[in-house]
Amino acid sequence: MQICIYPIMTYFRGVWCIMEKIIPAKERLTKSSKNRMDGELRGKILVILCAVIMISATISITIFLGTKGLQSFIKNGVSLIEFLTSTHWNPTNQASPEYGALPFIFGSFAVTFLAALIAAPLGIGAAIFMTEIAPSWGRKILQPVVELLVGIPSVVYGFIGLTVLVPFVRAHVGGLGFSLLSGMIVLSVMILPTITSIATDAMGTLPKNLREGSYALGATRWQTIRKVLIPAALPGLLTAVVLGMARAFGEALAVQMVIGNVRNLPSSILDASATLTTIITLNMGHTTYGSVENNTLWSMGLILLVMSFAFILLIRYLSSRRKL
Amino acid sequence: MSTPTLTRQVFDIMDLNLWYGDHHALKNINFPINKKEVTAIIGPSGCGKSTFIKTLNLMINMVPKVKMTGEINFNEKNILDEKIDLVELRKNVGMVFQKGNPFPQSIYDNVAYGPRVHGITKKKHLDELVIKALMDVALWEEVKDRLTAPALGLSGGQQQRLCIARALATKPDVLLMDEPTSALDPISTLKIEELILELKEKYTIVIVTHNMQQASRVSDKTAFFLMGELIELDSTSTIFSNPKDSRTEGYITGRFG
Ligand SMILES: Nc1ncnc2c1ncn2[C@@H]1O[C@H](COP(=O)(O)OP(=O)(O)O)[C@@H](O)[C@H]1O
Ligand SMILES: [Mg+2]
């Protein structure tokens, strides 16, 4: 019963050495395995606990957001159709409040797609440059650039956008400067590193023999990139873009600082506008918990959640199509 | 350079030296390769077989810091010349790799890749080339009903034959094969060997193999490489029955490598 004098956390190997001298083989087998089982169990419980905490946090947030988000429709009698399709947002009008969130839904989608439109070609282009054109020095320069871009906090992006971009757009393009255009530019810079790094992975993990196969048939570098490598990496490249879009869709602070935050549907890219996230952050402070307006903000939050599920499903689908 | 036998030669390699940085990987190689013959290259691993075969279509240029001296005459033209057209060279000298590497595209698109890259766009012409190439590798019957199916759905042996078809579709003179069966099961290996014997009616074939039975079964000439040197090059029967160099004998009788 050598084991008993050792504390619970005894290092197995130490035990093993001692046991080997004293306890017969048969017993040793059972003892040591029992002790090891205890350790196994502790480890198992620990990691199960981590998983349970994570899962229950996610589920509680989802349930909470679900119930809060639906309250405006169920309890306050706001029409779901109006909420999703009307362009009139005037919840503070005492006589006849209006709850049309379409301008913000539209704003969210508009900045997201426009930002992706700029960032996707840039990011994928940079990825191809790093993996195919100049793998040695290209990567050495671009990798830190990408990492730096990730590290800049969104408030700084917004601040730069506000001080540099907004006046620039006002002076050289037109309008007030606070606009969809400014929002999309700031967002595209913010999602560029996401797209670049995932696209670089997608290109970099392609098997080397694809390139060889193509070159050996007399293809040039561009033919190889266009006709073999990009199609082969396509699911990964699309995943990169979708992840970038998911980030753009959820970004609030930086967008809020440059987009102007008006409640009208924008009629041009130079018009000020608003997104779901910016309306939530702007209004959550001065609405009372439980009021109709506050509840409609939760409904917008629910839309954000639903959209992020949609993005996740899309990414799942894309990665299941990865053939290599 | 103009010896009377030259017309029979597709390749004539003279005093070829190759360095990877400081590492002298090929040393003074003199190696004529005859038309419509199968030349096997054998030797222990690391002796420079792959390096040598990759010089013939200049795939070696993809490796950074490679330096070469000497001449590699292909159809009487030195391809180590600066002005060589790589696209044209690789169209005429096809290559098949150790492991089948079909593109993640359809069977048809894989075979049509080469011709398309070389500017053929007409559907009818492409169809002809694809069918012909697939017939040449005896894959046509197996895949004719699923030409649009992904090539990666084929078995390993089929994939390798598809890669041979892909190389043949550009109508090359020479087919280079670097251990084309080393990743295949015995039955698929046998099929590829039969294929090689058929293909040599039309093509010049250079095959690297670590399997000496394979070399003796499929080749007319065998070259033995050792530590970057071409030790012996002769008819396959001579190499296997009556080698002149004791090192060749040592290798084929299994004393080393
Ligand atoms: N890309 C490379 N860079 C540096 N050395 C290489 C490279 N490829 C091969 N070598 C070296 O050249 C020699 C010949 O290699 P290789 O031609 O691949 O041999 P084999 O195909 O006969 O096994 C080996 O010593 C190998 O280490
Ligand atoms: Mg090799």
Short mmCIF file of C-alpha atoms in Angstrom, two decimals, chain A residues 209-210 212-219 223-224 227-228 232 323-324, chain B residues 59 62 87 90 95 97 101-105 113 117-118 152 166-167:
data_model
loop_
_atom_site.label_atom_id
_atom_site.label_comp_id
_atom_site.label_asym_id
_atom_site.label_seq_id
_atom_site.Cartn_x
_atom_site.Cartn_y
_atom_site.Cartn_z
CA ASN A 209 2.02 18.95 -56.97
CA LEU A 210 -0.90 20.90 -58.44
CA GLU A 212 4.01 21.13 -60.76
CA GLY A 213 1.31 19.39 -62.77
CA SER A 214 0.27 22.62 -64.40
CA TYR A 215 3.75 23.95 -65.11
CA ALA A 216 4.81 20.61 -66.53
CA LEU A 217 2.04 20.92 -69.12
CA GLY A 218 3.53 24.17 -70.29
CA ALA A 219 1.17 26.49 -68.46
CA GLN A 223 -2.59 30.30 -66.31
CA THR A 224 -1.67 28.12 -63.36
CA LYS A 227 -7.13 27.91 -64.03
CA VAL A 228 -5.82 25.58 -61.36
CA ALA A 232 -8.88 24.60 -56.26
CA LYS A 323 -12.07 18.78 -51.98
CA LEU A 324 -8.42 18.69 -51.07
CA MET B 59 11.08 21.72 -64.31
CA MET B 62 11.37 25.95 -60.40
CA VAL B 87 6.01 26.57 -72.99
CA ARG B 90 7.02 21.41 -71.98
CA MET B 95 5.90 14.66 -67.40
CA PHE B 97 4.92 12.47 -61.32
CA ASN B 101 -1.83 14.76 -59.25
CA PRO B 102 -5.08 15.40 -61.11
CA PHE B 103 -6.47 18.89 -60.74
CA PRO B 104 -9.61 19.09 -58.60
CA GLN B 105 -11.69 19.41 -61.74
CA TYR B 113 -6.10 21.39 -69.65
CA VAL B 117 -3.42 26.21 -72.20
CA HIS B 118 -1.87 25.98 -75.64
CA LEU B 152 -10.36 12.95 -57.66
CA ARG B 166 -3.25 14.64 -69.54
CA ALA B 167 0.40 14.70 -70.53
#
